[in-house]
């Protein structure tokens, strides 16, 4: 097992934060994208050398591409395999709600939890723990990252700021 995989497992074991787990995975994927860009660059050089008939440059680019692809396969497999965050348990606990509340507070948005339903005018949000999804109003929402959901709620609220909060409250009852 490489250091990347060990670090990922250690991190996943010590965090209860979906936001932190997703941020860590996002960083690993960014590293893969950088490696893929280097591979793509070597392929472009290889193609140009083939087009122009520069045999020395063709060989150098082919060697670079071969070397770069080796740097992609194992880290990609490890990154894909190291996700072991228990989303279902996370949703069934109060941790998701706490992270959402913190993310909303950071952008100046108030949300409330009432009987397991999150209230944020003009919508309600239910957790569907079995599917690892949310239901925003009547629409299923596959994105569950607290900071992303908070931004969507803020966008909805800003877009519907002309609507009276009492209409929202009346629709709940």
CSV table of C-alpha atoms in Angstrom, one decimal:
chain,number,residue,atom,x,y,z
A,1,UNK,CA,0.0,0.0,0.0
A,2,UNK,CA,1.4,3.4,-0.9
A,3,UNK,CA,1.6,6.4,1.4
A,4,UNK,CA,-1.3,8.1,-0.4
A,5,UNK,CA,-3.6,5.1,0.4
A,6,UNK,CA,-2.4,4.9,4.0
A,7,UNK,CA,-2.9,8.7,4.5
A,8,UNK,CA,-6.4,8.4,3.0
A,9,UNK,CA,-7.4,5.5,5.3
A,10,UNK,CA,-6.0,7.3,8.3
A,11,UNK,CA,-7.9,10.4,7.5
A,12,UNK,CA,-11.2,8.6,6.9
A,13,UNK,CA,-10.8,6.7,10.1
A,14,UNK,CA,-10.3,9.9,12.1
A,15,UNK,CA,-13.0,12.2,10.6
A,16,UNK,CA,-16.7,12.3,11.1
A,17,UNK,CA,-16.9,15.3,8.8
A,18,UNK,CA,-18.3,14.8,5.3
A,19,UNK,CA,-17.0,18.2,4.3
A,20,UNK,CA,-13.5,17.3,5.4
A,21,UNK,CA,-13.6,13.9,3.7
A,22,UNK,CA,-14.8,15.4,0.4
A,23,UNK,CA,-12.2,18.1,0.6
A,24,UNK,CA,-9.5,15.5,1.1
A,25,UNK,CA,-10.8,13.5,-1.9
A,26,UNK,CA,-11.1,16.7,-4.0
A,27,UNK,CA,-7.4,17.3,-3.3
A,28,UNK,CA,-6.4,13.8,-4.4
A,29,UNK,CA,-8.4,14.2,-7.6
A,30,UNK,CA,-6.8,17.6,-8.2
A,31,UNK,CA,-3.4,15.8,-8.0
A,32,UNK,CA,-4.7,13.2,-10.5
A,33,UNK,CA,-5.8,16.0,-12.9
A,34,UNK,CA,-2.4,17.5,-12.8
A,35,UNK,CA,-0.8,14.2,-13.6
A,36,UNK,CA,-3.3,13.7,-16.4
A,37,UNK,CA,-2.4,17.1,-17.9
A,38,UNK,CA,1.3,16.1,-17.9
A,39,UNK,CA,0.3,12.9,-19.7
A,40,UNK,CA,-1.8,14.8,-22.2
A,41,UNK,CA,1.0,17.2,-22.9
A,42,UNK,CA,3.4,14.3,-23.6
A,43,UNK,CA,0.8,12.8,-26.0
A,44,UNK,CA,0.4,16.2,-27.8
A,45,UNK,CA,4.2,16.4,-28.2
A,46,UNK,CA,4.2,12.8,-29.5
A,47,UNK,CA,1.5,13.6,-32.1
A,48,UNK,CA,3.3,16.8,-33.2
A,49,UNK,CA,6.6,14.9,-33.6
A,50,UNK,CA,4.8,12.2,-35.6
A,51,UNK,CA,3.2,14.9,-37.8
A,52,UNK,CA,6.5,16.6,-38.5
A,53,UNK,CA,8.6,13.5,-38.7
A,54,UNK,CA,10.9,14.5,-35.8
A,55,UNK,CA,12.0,11.0,-34.9
A,56,UNK,CA,14.1,12.0,-31.9
A,57,UNK,CA,11.3,14.1,-30.4
A,58,UNK,CA,8.8,11.3,-31.2
A,59,UNK,CA,10.9,8.9,-29.1
A,60,UNK,CA,11.3,11.3,-26.3
A,61,UNK,CA,7.6,12.1,-26.2
A,62,UNK,CA,6.7,8.4,-26.4
A,63,UNK,CA,9.0,7.7,-23.4
A,64,UNK,CA,7.4,10.6,-21.5
A,65,UNK,CA,3.9,9.4,-22.2
A,66,UNK,CA,4.8,5.9,-21.1
A,67,UNK,CA,6.3,7.2,-17.9
A,68,UNK,CA,3.4,9.5,-17.2
A,69,UNK,CA,0.7,6.9,-17.7
A,70,UNK,CA,2.4,4.8,-15.0
A,71,UNK,CA,2.0,7.7,-12.6
A,72,UNK,CA,-1.7,7.7,-13.2
A,73,UNK,CA,-2.9,4.1,-12.9
A,74,UNK,CA,-2.0,3.3,-9.3
A,75,UNK,CA,-3.0,6.6,-7.7
A,76,UNK,CA,-6.3,6.5,-9.6
A,77,UNK,CA,-7.1,3.0,-8.3
A,78,UNK,CA,-6.1,4.0,-4.8
A,79,UNK,CA,-8.1,7.2,-4.8
A,80,UNK,CA,-11.2,5.4,-6.1
A,81,UNK,CA,-10.7,2.6,-3.5
A,82,UNK,CA,-10.0,4.7,-0.4
A,83,UNK,CA,-13.4,6.3,0.0
A,84,UNK,CA,-14.8,4.6,3.0
A,85,UNK,CA,-16.8,7.4,4.6
A,86,UNK,CA,-20.0,5.9,6.2
A,87,UNK,CA,-22.5,8.3,4.7
A,88,UNK,CA,-25.6,6.4,6.0
A,89,UNK,CA,-24.4,6.6,9.6
A,90,UNK,CA,-23.4,10.2,9.1
A,91,UNK,CA,-26.9,11.1,7.9
A,92,UNK,CA,-28.6,9.1,10.7
A,93,UNK,CA,-26.6,11.1,13.3
A,94,UNK,CA,-26.8,14.8,13.8
A,95,UNK,CA,-23.4,15.4,12.2
A,96,UNK,CA,-24.8,16.3,8.8
A,97,UNK,CA,-27.3,18.8,10.3
A,98,UNK,CA,-24.5,20.4,12.4
A,99,UNK,CA,-22.2,20.7,9.3
A,100,UNK,CA,-25.1,22.2,7.3
A,101,UNK,CA,-26.0,24.6,10.0
A,102,UNK,CA,-22.3,25.7,10.3
A,103,UNK,CA,-22.0,26.1,6.5
A,104,UNK,CA,-25.2,28.1,6.4
A,105,UNK,CA,-24.1,30.3,9.3
A,106,UNK,CA,-20.8,31.0,7.5
A,107,UNK,CA,-22.7,32.6,4.6
A,108,UNK,CA,-25.3,34.4,6.7
A,109,UNK,CA,-28.2,32.0,6.2
A,110,UNK,CA,-30.4,30.7,9.0
A,111,UNK,CA,-31.9,27.2,8.8
A,112,UNK,CA,-34.0,25.3,11.4
A,113,UNK,CA,-34.5,21.7,12.2
A,114,UNK,CA,-38.0,20.6,13.0
A,115,UNK,CA,-39.0,17.0,13.4
A,116,UNK,CA,-36.1,15.8,11.2
A,117,UNK,CA,-37.0,18.3,8.5
A,118,UNK,CA,-34.8,21.2,7.7
A,119,UNK,CA,-36.7,24.4,7.1
A,120,UNK,CA,-35.2,27.2,5.0
A,121,UNK,CA,-37.6,29.5,3.2
A,122,UNK,CA,-38.7,28.8,0.5
A,123,UNK,CA,-38.1,25.0,0.8
A,124,UNK,CA,-37.9,22.1,3.2
A,125,UNK,CA,-35.1,19.5,3.1
A,126,UNK,CA,-35.5,15.9,4.1
A,127,UNK,CA,-32.6,13.5,4.4
A,128,UNK,CA,-33.0,10.2,2.6
A,129,UNK,CA,-30.2,8.3,4.5
A,130,UNK,CA,-30.8,5.0,2.7
A,131,UNK,CA,-30.0,6.6,-0.7
A,132,UNK,CA,-27.4,9.1,0.6
A,133,UNK,CA,-29.5,11.9,-0.9
A,134,UNK,CA,-31.6,14.8,0.1
A,135,UNK,CA,-35.1,15.8,-1.0
A,136,UNK,CA,-35.4,19.5,-1.4
A,137,UNK,CA,-39.1,20.2,-1.6
A,138,UNK,CA,-40.3,17.5,-4.0
A,139,UNK,CA,-37.1,17.2,-5.9
A,140,UNK,CA,-34.4,14.6,-5.1
A,141,UNK,CA,-31.0,16.2,-4.6
A,142,UNK,CA,-28.0,13.9,-5.1
A,143,UNK,CA,-25.5,16.5,-3.9
A,144,UNK,CA,-25.1,16.4,-0.1
A,145,UNK,CA,-21.9,18.3,0.6
A,146,UNK,CA,-23.0,20.8,3.4
A,147,UNK,CA,-21.3,23.8,1.9
A,148,UNK,CA,-22.8,23.1,-1.6
A,149,UNK,CA,-26.3,22.7,-0.1
A,150,UNK,CA,-25.9,25.9,1.9
A,151,UNK,CA,-25.0,27.8,-1.3
A,152,UNK,CA,-28.0,26.3,-3.1
A,153,UNK,CA,-30.3,27.3,-0.3
A,154,UNK,CA,-28.9,30.8,-0.3
A,155,UNK,CA,-29.4,31.1,-4.1
A,156,UNK,CA,-33.0,29.9,-3.7
A,157,UNK,CA,-33.7,32.4,-0.8
A,158,UNK,CA,-32.1,35.3,-2.7
A,159,UNK,CA,-34.1,34.4,-5.9
A,160,UNK,CA,-37.3,34.2,-3.9
A,161,UNK,CA,-36.7,37.1,-1.5
A,162,UNK,CA,-39.8,38.9,-2.8
A,163,UNK,CA,-42.0,36.1,-1.4
A,164,UNK,CA,-43.3,36.6,2.0
A,165,UNK,CA,-42.0,34.2,4.7
A,166,UNK,CA,-45.6,33.8,5.9
A,167,UNK,CA,-46.5,32.1,2.6
A,168,UNK,CA,-43.7,29.6,3.2
A,169,UNK,CA,-44.9,28.9,6.8
A,170,UNK,CA,-48.5,28.6,5.7
A,171,UNK,CA,-47.5,26.0,3.1
A,172,UNK,CA,-45.9,23.9,5.8
A,173,UNK,CA,-49.2,23.6,7.6
